[in-house]
CSV table of C-alpha atoms and ligand atoms in Angstrom, one decimal:
chain,number,residue,atom,x,y,z
A,893,MET,CA,-24.6,-42.3,-36.4
A,894,LYS,CA,-25.5,-39.6,-33.8
A,895,VAL,CA,-28.4,-40.8,-32.1
A,896,LEU,CA,-30.4,-39.9,-29.5
A,897,VAL,CA,-32.0,-41.6,-27.5
A,898,ILE,CA,-35.7,-40.2,-25.9
A,899,ASN,CA,-37.9,-41.1,-23.2
A,900,GLY,CA,-40.6,-39.0,-22.3
A,901,PRO,CA,-43.8,-39.8,-18.6
A,902,ASN,CA,-42.5,-41.8,-15.4
A,903,LEU,CA,-40.4,-43.6,-17.7
A,904,ASN,CA,-38.3,-43.0,-15.3
A,905,MET,CA,-40.4,-45.1,-12.8
A,906,LEU,CA,-39.3,-47.9,-14.9
A,907,GLY,CA,-38.9,-51.2,-12.1
A,908,ILE,CA,-40.3,-48.8,-8.9
A,909,ARG,CA,-43.8,-50.6,-10.2
A,910,GLU,CA,-46.4,-52.2,-12.0
A,911,PRO,CA,-43.6,-54.9,-12.9
A,912,GLY,CA,-45.4,-57.0,-15.1
A,913,ILE,CA,-46.2,-54.2,-17.3
A,914,TYR,CA,-42.6,-52.9,-18.0
A,915,GLY,CA,-40.3,-55.4,-16.4
A,916,ALA,CA,-38.3,-55.2,-13.1
A,917,GLU,CA,-35.1,-53.5,-14.5
A,918,THR,CA,-34.7,-49.5,-14.0
A,919,TYR,CA,-34.4,-46.8,-16.2
A,920,LYS,CA,-30.6,-46.2,-14.6
A,921,ASP,CA,-30.3,-49.7,-16.4
A,922,LEU,CA,-31.9,-49.4,-19.3
A,923,LEU,CA,-29.1,-46.6,-20.7
A,924,GLU,CA,-26.4,-49.4,-18.9
A,925,TYR,CA,-28.2,-51.2,-21.9
A,926,ILE,CA,-28.2,-49.5,-24.5
A,927,ARG,CA,-24.8,-47.8,-23.8
A,928,SER,CA,-23.4,-51.6,-24.1
A,929,TYR,CA,-25.5,-52.0,-27.1
A,930,CYS,CA,-23.6,-48.7,-28.1
A,931,GLU,CA,-20.4,-49.0,-26.8
A,932,ASN,CA,-20.1,-53.0,-29.1
A,933,ASP,CA,-22.3,-51.2,-31.8
A,934,GLY,CA,-20.0,-47.9,-32.6
A,935,THR,CA,-22.8,-45.9,-32.4
A,936,ASP,CA,-22.9,-42.4,-29.9
A,937,VAL,CA,-25.6,-42.5,-28.5
A,938,SER,CA,-27.5,-39.7,-26.0
A,939,PHE,CA,-30.1,-40.0,-23.3
A,940,TYR,CA,-32.6,-37.6,-22.4
A,941,GLN,CA,-35.7,-38.2,-21.0
A,942,SER,CA,-38.0,-35.2,-19.3
A,943,ASN,CA,-41.7,-35.9,-17.7
A,944,HIS,CA,-42.8,-32.5,-19.7
A,945,GLU,CA,-44.4,-32.0,-23.1
A,946,GLY,CA,-42.7,-28.5,-24.1
A,947,ASP,CA,-39.1,-30.0,-22.8
A,948,LEU,CA,-39.5,-33.6,-25.1
A,949,VAL,CA,-40.7,-30.6,-28.3
A,950,ASP,CA,-37.3,-28.6,-26.5
A,951,LYS,CA,-35.2,-31.8,-27.4
A,952,ILE,CA,-36.0,-32.0,-30.3
A,953,GLN,CA,-35.9,-29.2,-32.1
A,954,GLU,CA,-32.1,-28.4,-30.8
A,955,ALA,CA,-31.8,-32.1,-32.0
A,956,LEU,CA,-31.2,-30.4,-35.2
A,957,GLY,CA,-27.9,-31.0,-37.4
A,958,VAL,CA,-26.9,-32.0,-34.2
A,959,TYR,CA,-28.3,-36.7,-34.6
A,960,ASP,CA,-28.7,-38.4,-38.0
A,961,GLY,CA,-31.3,-40.4,-35.7
A,962,ILE,CA,-34.1,-40.3,-32.6
A,963,VAL,CA,-35.2,-43.1,-30.8
A,964,ILE,CA,-38.7,-41.7,-28.8
A,965,ASN,CA,-40.6,-44.0,-26.3
A,966,PRO,CA,-42.5,-40.5,-26.4
A,967,GLY,CA,-45.2,-43.4,-23.1
A,968,ALA,CA,-49.3,-41.9,-22.8
A,969,TYR,CA,-47.9,-38.4,-24.9
A,970,THR,CA,-47.6,-41.3,-27.7
A,971,HIS,CA,-51.3,-41.1,-27.1
A,972,THR,CA,-52.1,-37.5,-27.7
A,973,SER,CA,-49.0,-35.2,-28.7
A,974,ILE,CA,-49.7,-33.4,-32.2
A,975,ALA,CA,-46.9,-31.5,-30.7
A,976,ILE,CA,-44.4,-33.7,-30.2
A,977,LEU,CA,-45.7,-35.2,-33.9
A,978,ASP,CA,-45.2,-32.3,-35.6
A,979,ALA,CA,-41.9,-31.3,-32.9
A,980,LEU,CA,-40.9,-34.3,-35.2
A,981,LYS,CA,-41.8,-33.7,-38.5
A,982,SER,CA,-40.5,-30.4,-38.6
A,983,VAL,CA,-36.5,-31.8,-38.1
A,984,SER,CA,-36.9,-34.7,-41.0
A,985,ILE,CA,-34.7,-36.2,-38.8
A,986,PRO,CA,-35.4,-40.6,-39.4
A,987,ALA,CA,-37.5,-40.8,-35.8
A,988,VAL,CA,-38.4,-45.5,-34.1
A,989,GLU,CA,-41.0,-44.7,-31.5
A,990,VAL,CA,-40.4,-48.0,-29.2
A,991,HIS,CA,-42.5,-48.9,-26.3
A,992,ILE,CA,-41.5,-51.3,-24.1
A,993,SER,CA,-45.3,-53.4,-23.6
A,994,ASP,CA,-46.6,-54.5,-27.1
A,995,VAL,CA,-49.6,-51.3,-26.9
A,996,ASP,CA,-51.5,-52.2,-29.9
A,997,SER,CA,-52.7,-55.0,-27.4
A,998,ARG,CA,-53.7,-53.6,-24.8
A,999,GLU,CA,-56.1,-50.5,-23.6
A,1000,GLU,CA,-58.0,-49.1,-27.3
A,1001,PHE,CA,-56.6,-45.1,-26.4
A,1002,ARG,CA,-53.1,-47.1,-26.1
A,1003,GLN,CA,-53.6,-48.4,-30.0
A,1004,ILE,CA,-53.9,-45.1,-30.7
A,1005,SER,CA,-50.6,-43.3,-31.6
A,1006,TYR,CA,-49.6,-39.4,-32.9
A,1007,ILE,CA,-46.2,-39.6,-33.3
A,1008,ARG,CA,-46.1,-43.0,-35.6
A,1009,ALA,CA,-47.0,-40.9,-38.7
A,1010,ALA,CA,-43.7,-39.2,-38.0
A,1011,CYS,CA,-41.1,-42.4,-37.7
A,1012,ILE,CA,-40.1,-44.4,-40.5
A,1013,SER,CA,-40.6,-48.0,-38.4
A,1014,THR,CA,-42.1,-48.3,-35.0
A,1015,VAL,CA,-41.3,-50.9,-32.7
A,1016,MET,CA,-43.5,-52.9,-29.4
A,1017,GLY,CA,-43.3,-55.4,-27.3
A,1018,LYS,CA,-40.0,-55.9,-27.3
A,1019,GLY,CA,-38.8,-54.9,-23.7
A,1020,PHE,CA,-35.5,-53.4,-23.6
A,1021,ALA,CA,-34.8,-55.0,-27.0
A,1022,GLY,CA,-37.2,-52.6,-28.5
A,1023,TYR,CA,-34.1,-49.8,-28.4
A,1024,THR,CA,-31.8,-51.6,-29.5
A,1025,GLU,CA,-34.0,-52.9,-32.6
A,1026,ALA,CA,-34.8,-49.4,-33.5
A,1027,ILE,CA,-30.7,-48.8,-33.4
A,1028,ARG,CA,-30.1,-50.8,-36.0
A,1029,ILE,CA,-33.6,-49.9,-37.5
A,1030,LEU,CA,-31.9,-46.9,-38.0
A,1031,LYS,CA,-28.7,-47.8,-39.0
A,1032,GLU,CA,-29.9,-49.6,-42.3
A,1033,TYR,CA,-32.1,-46.6,-43.2
A,1034,ARG,CA,-29.0,-44.6,-43.1
A,1035,LYS,CA,-27.2,-47.2,-45.8
A,1036,THR,CA,-30.4,-46.6,-48.5
A,1037,LYS,CA,-30.2,-43.0,-47.9
B,1783,LIG,O1,-44.9,-49.2,-23.6
B,1783,LIG,C1,-44.8,-48.5,-23.3
B,1783,LIG,O2,-43.4,-49.1,-23.6
B,1783,LIG,C2,-45.0,-47.4,-23.0
B,1783,LIG,O3,-44.7,-46.2,-24.5
B,1783,LIG,C3,-45.3,-46.4,-21.8
B,1783,LIG,C4,-45.6,-45.7,-20.9
B,1783,LIG,C5,-47.6,-46.2,-21.5
B,1783,LIG,O4,-48.3,-44.8,-21.0
B,1783,LIG,C6,-47.3,-46.2,-23.1
B,1783,LIG,O5,-48.2,-46.1,-23.5
B,1783,LIG,C7,-46.6,-47.1,-22.9
B,1783,LIG,C8,-45.5,-45.0,-19.5
B,1783,LIG,C9,-44.3,-45.8,-18.9
B,1783,LIG,C10,-43.8,-46.0,-17.6
B,1783,LIG,O6,-44.2,-46.1,-17.1
B,1783,LIG,C11,-44.6,-46.2,-16.0
B,1783,LIG,C12,-45.3,-46.8,-14.7
B,1783,LIG,C13,-45.7,-47.3,-13.8
B,1783,LIG,C14,-44.3,-48.1,-13.3
B,1783,LIG,C15,-43.3,-46.8,-14.0
B,1783,LIG,C16,-43.6,-46.9,-15.3
């Protein structure tokens, strides 16, 4: 199974500030964590991170016919982006929304997700483990198709 893990704005800054909310580990550590899980699991994984909404839309469109599943943490675009929602809908690739923090117990504006409507599931508040949980969900979902 080919999975694309997409991270949105500021996730490249993980571990650099606010370790209380997002942990002390870096974006590079996150990639290593997911890569090591996928090696054991036999999942073919690729990564993409951008701070730019249009680049994220482009990458989602390019995933059509290439990937079987998308794991996406859209960062703050979660709470604002109809463009990312539409891109996910346009490709119809099964996608799981991930948040490192428990967005539902934070500020009200973080409790709104425009992306969720295009995802088969959402994992939040589990730190880095949320990404591997999302890959597990995609694999299970694929078995049912
Ligand atoms: O909990 C999550 O994974 C978020 O998607 C992370 C986003 C935030 O805007 C969402 O509401 C929830 C933020 C990405 C990381 O931002 C940083 C801020 C300060 C220091 C390091 C990273």
